[in-house]
């Protein structure tokens, strides 16, 4: 059934729409970006690399929750823990100021309850295992502060493994011994393993090691567009087997086109190869990506729902793509792991 924009909005109001990756907390930390204020997009379409997310536009886009991803300069590893803490502090401060609008959540039930109370859910993620500075013990305190996923790699080699691209890349090297310990410790602490940016060998090794579902928080797929950052069909099938999900990025560079239809193409490819339980949204908003036309910011998200419905995606599957698959992973990876809540 082809949805009108109003019908897409009505669907968003009914379900829990979740996005797996936005870098907004860095703007809050470094630029004093106010999450509670509606921003006009500060940059022209061609250079629209940040200013995509705030609470009023999340409401407009019918978004129930956002994973805020905390990133650090890739090298050196020193100072990375502090950089993540600063972003957590910035989000905490926004929440303390607007407790009626924004709430930390960890589980599907949390997200549903927050939505029912009129609040937007904040979920935390880390982009790049250098945030641990080589310390396994760093995972538990991050988990306690709201970090629900850990992206093992970013743009450079770290103590865990090698990036798909960037300083120290080496396709022949997989996870280090420390990297294997990190995967186990994440499971103990209720932290989902995020395989965005890791090289293919580390990706497969981490999935083999995982006893719980993992995710790829933001990526494109090689089956649609050839790019070093995108993942191939066996990687998609491995995620399906693991019970995880894959967030498709809204970046024209990785999608291969500036059209909203390219996001649909990547999502449909995930379904074709890995099934309808895998695709999710991983915008990478505020992460120096230029989103396609029609998806210029988070308020525009219902346009994607309309575009998907035009391509024959049933409402039942739309619900999975827009948030259902992420909710399933949130429920499958116990929020506190073996820690006492
Ligand atoms: Zn990234």
Coordinates of C-alpha atoms and ligand atoms in Angstrom, one line a residue:
X1 CA 0.0 0.0 0.0
X2 CA 1.4 3.4 -1.0
X3 CA 1.3 5.7 2.0
X4 CA 0.6 9.5 1.8
X5 CA 2.8 11.7 3.9
X6 CA 0.0 12.0 6.4
X7 CA -0.4 8.2 6.6
X8 CA 3.4 7.9 7.1
X9 CA 3.2 10.4 10.0
X10 CA 0.3 8.5 11.5
X11 CA 2.4 5.3 11.3
X12 CA 5.3 6.9 13.0
X13 CA 3.0 8.1 15.8
X14 CA 1.8 4.6 16.3
X15 CA 5.2 2.7 16.4
X16 CA 8.6 3.4 17.9
X17 CA 10.9 4.9 15.2
X18 CA 14.6 4.6 16.1
X19 CA 17.7 5.8 14.5
X20 CA 21.0 4.0 15.3
X21 CA 23.6 6.8 14.7
X22 CA 23.8 10.5 15.1
X23 CA 26.9 12.5 16.2
X24 CA 24.9 15.4 17.8
X25 CA 26.4 15.1 21.2
X26 CA 29.7 16.3 19.9
X27 CA 28.1 19.5 18.7
X28 CA 26.5 19.9 22.1
X29 CA 29.8 19.4 23.8
X30 CA 32.0 21.5 21.5
X31 CA 29.7 24.1 20.1
X32 CA 27.1 24.4 22.8
X33 CA 24.4 23.2 20.4
X34 CA 21.1 23.3 22.1
X35 CA 19.2 20.1 21.5
X36 CA 15.9 21.6 22.7
X37 CA 15.8 24.4 20.2
X38 CA 14.6 24.0 16.6
X39 CA 17.5 24.9 14.3
X40 CA 17.1 25.9 10.7
X41 CA 19.7 23.9 8.8
X42 CA 22.8 26.1 9.1
X43 CA 24.4 25.0 5.8
X44 CA 23.3 24.9 2.1
X45 CA 22.2 21.6 0.7
X46 CA 25.5 20.8 -1.0
X47 CA 27.4 21.2 2.3
X48 CA 24.7 20.1 4.7
X49 CA 27.0 18.2 7.0
X50 CA 25.6 19.0 10.4
X51 CA 22.7 20.6 12.2
X52 CA 20.4 17.7 11.3
X53 CA 19.0 16.7 14.7
X54 CA 17.2 18.5 17.6
X55 CA 14.2 17.6 19.8
X56 CA 11.6 19.7 17.9
X57 CA 12.6 18.2 14.6
X58 CA 12.7 14.7 16.1
X59 CA 9.1 15.2 17.1
X60 CA 8.2 16.5 13.6
X61 CA 9.9 13.4 12.1
X62 CA 7.9 11.1 14.4
X63 CA 11.1 9.7 16.0
X64 CA 10.7 7.9 19.3
X65 CA 14.4 7.5 20.0
X66 CA 17.9 8.4 18.9
X67 CA 21.2 6.6 19.5
X68 CA 23.7 9.4 20.2
X69 CA 27.1 8.2 19.1
X70 CA 30.1 9.6 21.0
X71 CA 33.2 9.8 18.8
X72 CA 36.7 10.8 19.4
X73 CA 39.7 12.0 17.4
X74 CA 41.1 8.6 16.2
X75 CA 44.7 9.2 17.4
X76 CA 46.3 9.1 19.8
X77 CA 44.3 6.9 22.1
X78 CA 45.1 9.1 25.0
X79 CA 42.3 11.5 25.9
X80 CA 39.6 9.4 24.2
X81 CA 37.9 8.3 27.3
X82 CA 37.6 11.9 28.5
X83 CA 36.3 12.9 25.1
X84 CA 33.4 10.4 25.4
X85 CA 32.7 11.4 29.0
X86 CA 32.4 15.1 27.8
X87 CA 29.7 14.0 25.3
X88 CA 27.9 12.0 27.9
X89 CA 28.0 15.0 30.2
X90 CA 26.6 17.2 27.4
X91 CA 23.7 14.9 26.9
X92 CA 23.1 14.5 30.7
X93 CA 23.0 18.3 31.0
X94 CA 20.4 18.5 28.2
X95 CA 18.4 15.9 30.0
X96 CA 18.6 17.6 33.4
X97 CA 17.4 20.8 31.8
X98 CA 14.5 19.1 29.9
X99 CA 13.5 16.1 31.9
X100 CA 10.0 16.3 30.5
X101 CA 11.3 16.0 26.9
X102 CA 14.3 13.6 26.9
X103 CA 15.1 10.4 28.9
X104 CA 17.8 7.8 28.9
X105 CA 16.5 4.5 27.8
X106 CA 18.1 1.0 27.4
X107 CA 15.3 -1.4 26.6
X108 CA 12.4 -1.7 24.2
X109 CA 10.0 -1.3 27.2
X110 CA 11.9 1.9 28.2
X111 CA 11.5 3.3 24.8
X112 CA 7.8 2.5 24.7
X113 CA 7.3 4.0 28.2
X114 CA 9.2 7.2 27.3
X115 CA 7.1 7.6 24.2
X116 CA 3.9 7.1 26.1
X117 CA 5.0 9.8 28.5
X118 CA 5.7 12.2 25.6
X119 CA 9.5 12.0 25.9
X120 CA 12.1 11.2 23.3
X121 CA 14.4 8.4 24.1
X122 CA 18.2 8.9 24.2
X123 CA 20.3 5.8 23.8
X124 CA 24.1 6.0 23.9
X125 CA 26.8 4.5 21.7
X126 CA 30.5 4.9 21.3
X127 CA 32.2 5.1 17.9
X128 CA 35.7 3.7 18.1
X129 CA 37.1 1.4 20.7
X130 CA 40.0 3.8 21.3
X131 CA 37.6 5.3 23.8
X132 CA 38.6 2.5 26.2
X133 CA 42.3 3.5 26.0
X134 CA 43.2 -0.2 26.1
X135 CA 41.3 -0.8 29.4
X136 CA 38.8 -3.5 29.6
X137 CA 37.5 -2.0 32.9
X138 CA 36.3 1.1 31.0
X139 CA 33.3 -0.7 29.5
X140 CA 31.4 -1.2 32.7
X141 CA 31.3 2.5 33.8
X142 CA 30.3 3.5 30.2
X143 CA 27.5 1.0 30.3
X144 CA 26.3 2.4 33.6
X145 CA 26.2 5.9 32.1
X146 CA 24.0 4.8 29.2
X147 CA 26.3 3.5 26.6
X148 CA 24.4 0.7 24.9
X149 CA 26.7 0.0 21.9
X150 CA 30.4 0.1 21.3
X151 CA 31.7 0.6 17.8
X152 CA 34.9 -1.4 17.9
X153 CA 36.7 0.6 15.3
X154 CA 36.6 4.0 13.7
X155 CA 39.1 5.5 11.2
X156 CA 42.3 4.1 12.7
X157 CA 43.9 1.0 14.1
X158 CA 43.3 0.6 17.8
X159 CA 43.9 -2.0 20.5
X160 CA 40.9 -4.0 19.4
X161 CA 41.6 -4.4 15.6
X162 CA 41.9 -2.7 12.3
X163 CA 39.6 -0.3 10.4
X164 CA 38.0 -0.9 7.0
X165 CA 39.9 2.2 6.0
X166 CA 42.2 4.6 7.8
X167 CA 45.5 4.6 9.6
X168 CA 46.9 1.1 10.2
X169 CA 44.4 -0.7 7.9
X170 CA 45.4 -4.2 7.1
X171 CA 42.9 -6.6 5.6
X172 CA 44.8 -9.7 6.9
X173 CA 44.6 -8.8 10.6
X174 CA 41.5 -9.5 12.6
X175 CA 40.6 -8.9 16.2
X176 CA 43.5 -8.8 18.7
X177 CA 43.4 -10.8 21.9
X178 CA 42.3 -7.6 23.7
X179 CA 39.6 -7.2 21.0
X180 CA 38.2 -10.7 21.8
X181 CA 38.1 -9.8 25.5
X182 CA 36.3 -6.6 24.6
X183 CA 33.5 -8.5 22.8
X184 CA 33.1 -10.8 25.9
X185 CA 33.2 -7.9 28.3
X186 CA 30.6 -6.0 26.2
X187 CA 28.2 -8.9 26.6
X188 CA 28.9 -9.1 30.3
X189 CA 28.0 -5.4 30.6
X190 CA 25.0 -5.3 28.4
X191 CA 26.8 -3.4 25.6
X192 CA 25.9 -4.3 22.0
X193 CA 28.9 -4.8 19.7
X194 CA 28.7 -2.4 16.7
X195 CA 30.6 -3.5 13.6
X196 CA 30.6 -0.3 11.6
X197 CA 34.0 0.8 10.4
X198 CA 35.8 -2.5 11.3
X199 CA 37.6 -4.4 8.6
X200 CA 36.0 -7.5 7.1
X201 CA 38.1 -10.0 8.9
X202 CA 37.5 -8.4 12.3
X203 CA 33.8 -8.1 11.4
X204 CA 33.4 -11.9 10.8
X205 CA 35.5 -12.8 13.8
X206 CA 33.5 -10.6 16.2
X207 CA 30.2 -12.2 14.9
X208 CA 31.7 -15.7 15.3
X209 CA 32.6 -14.9 18.9
X210 CA 29.3 -13.2 19.8
X211 CA 26.7 -15.1 21.7
X212 CA 24.3 -12.2 21.5
X213 CA 23.0 -10.1 18.5
X214 CA 25.3 -7.4 17.2
X215 CA 24.6 -4.5 15.0
X216 CA 26.2 -2.3 12.3
X217 CA 25.0 1.1 13.4
X218 CA 25.6 2.9 10.1
X219 CA 26.7 1.6 6.7
X220 CA 25.9 1.2 3.0
X221 CA 26.0 -2.1 1.2
X222 CA 28.4 -3.2 -1.6
X223 CA 25.6 -4.9 -3.5
X224 CA 24.3 -1.5 -4.4
X225 CA 27.3 0.8 -4.3
X226 CA 31.0 0.0 -4.5
X227 CA 32.7 1.9 -1.6
X228 CA 35.3 0.8 0.9
X229 CA 33.0 1.6 3.8
X230 CA 30.1 -0.6 2.7
X231 CA 29.6 -4.3 3.6
X232 CA 29.1 -7.3 1.3
X233 CA 26.5 -9.9 1.1
X234 CA 28.2 -12.6 3.2
X235 CA 28.6 -10.0 5.9
X236 CA 24.9 -9.2 5.7
X237 CA 24.0 -12.9 6.0
X238 CA 26.4 -13.3 8.9
X239 CA 24.5 -10.5 10.7
X240 CA 21.2 -12.2 9.9
X241 CA 22.5 -15.5 11.4
X242 CA 23.6 -13.6 14.5
X243 CA 20.2 -12.1 15.0
X244 CA 21.5 -8.5 14.7
X245 CA 20.5 -5.6 12.5
X246 CA 22.1 -3.2 10.0
X247 CA 21.5 0.6 10.0
X248 CA 21.6 2.1 6.5
X249 CA 23.4 5.4 6.4
X250 CA 22.0 8.6 4.9
X251 CA 25.2 9.7 3.2
X252 CA 25.2 10.2 -0.6
X253 CA 28.9 9.2 -0.7
X254 CA 28.2 5.7 0.7
X255 CA 24.8 5.4 -1.0
X256 CA 26.2 6.3 -4.4
X257 CA 23.5 8.8 -5.2
X258 CA 21.9 12.0 -3.8
X259 CA 18.4 10.6 -4.2
X260 CA 16.2 9.4 -1.4
X261 CA 15.6 6.3 -3.6
X262 CA 19.2 5.2 -3.0
X263 CA 18.4 4.7 0.7
X264 CA 15.5 2.6 -0.4
X265 CA 17.8 0.6 -2.7
X266 CA 20.2 -0.2 0.1
X267 CA 17.4 -1.2 2.5
X268 CA 15.8 -3.4 -0.2
X269 CA 19.1 -5.1 -0.9
X270 CA 19.5 -5.9 2.8
X271 CA 16.1 -7.5 2.8
X272 CA 16.8 -9.4 -0.4
X273 CA 20.1 -10.8 1.0
X274 CA 19.5 -11.0 4.7
X275 CA 15.7 -10.9 5.2
X276 CA 13.3 -8.4 6.7
X277 CA 14.6 -8.8 10.3
X278 CA 17.9 -7.1 9.5
X279 CA 17.4 -3.6 8.0
X280 CA 17.3 -0.5 10.2
X281 CA 18.0 3.2 10.1
X282 CA 21.5 4.5 10.8
X283 CA 21.4 8.1 9.5
X284 CA 24.9 9.3 10.7
X285 CA 23.2 12.7 11.0
X286 CA 25.5 15.4 12.3
X287 CA 28.4 13.2 11.3
X288 CA 29.8 15.3 8.4
X289 CA 27.7 13.4 5.9
X290 CA 25.6 15.0 3.2
X291 CA 22.2 13.4 3.3
X292 CA 20.2 12.7 0.1
X293 CA 17.6 15.1 -1.2
X294 CA 14.3 14.7 0.7
X295 CA 16.1 13.5 3.8
X296 CA 17.9 16.7 4.7
X297 CA 17.3 16.4 8.4
X298 CA 15.5 14.2 10.9
X299 CA 12.2 16.0 10.5
X300 CA 12.1 14.7 6.9
X301 CA 12.1 11.0 7.9
X302 CA 8.4 10.4 7.0
X303 CA 9.5 11.0 3.4
X304 CA 11.6 7.9 3.5
X305 CA 8.6 5.9 4.8
X306 CA 6.5 7.1 1.9
X307 CA 9.4 6.3 -0.6
X308 CA 9.6 2.7 0.9
X309 CA 5.9 2.2 0.6
X310 CA 6.0 3.3 -3.0
X311 CA 8.5 0.5 -3.7
X312 CA 6.1 -2.1 -2.4
X313 CA 7.2 -2.5 1.2
X314 CA 4.3 -3.6 3.3
X315 CA 3.4 -1.7 6.5
X316 CA 4.4 -4.7 8.6
X317 CA 7.9 -4.6 7.1
X318 CA 8.1 -0.8 7.4
X319 CA 7.6 -1.2 11.1
X320 CA 10.6 -3.5 11.3
X321 CA 12.8 -1.1 9.3
X322 CA 11.8 2.0 11.1
X323 CA 12.5 0.6 14.6
X324 CA 11.1 -2.9 15.2
X325 CA 14.4 -4.6 14.3
X326 CA 16.3 -2.4 16.7
X327 CA 13.7 -2.9 19.4
X328 CA 14.2 -6.7 19.0
X329 CA 18.0 -6.4 19.4
X330 CA 17.5 -4.2 22.5
X331 CA 15.3 -6.9 24.0
X332 CA 17.7 -9.7 23.0
X333 CA 20.8 -8.1 24.6
X334 CA 20.0 -7.8 28.3
X335 CA 20.3 -4.1 29.1
X336 CA 22.6 -4.5 32.1
X337 CA 24.1 -7.8 31.1
X338 CA 25.4 -9.4 34.2
X339 CA 25.7 -6.1 36.1
X340 CA 23.1 -5.3 38.8
X341 CA 20.8 -2.6 37.5
Ligands
LIG1 ZN1 31.1 6.5 11.3

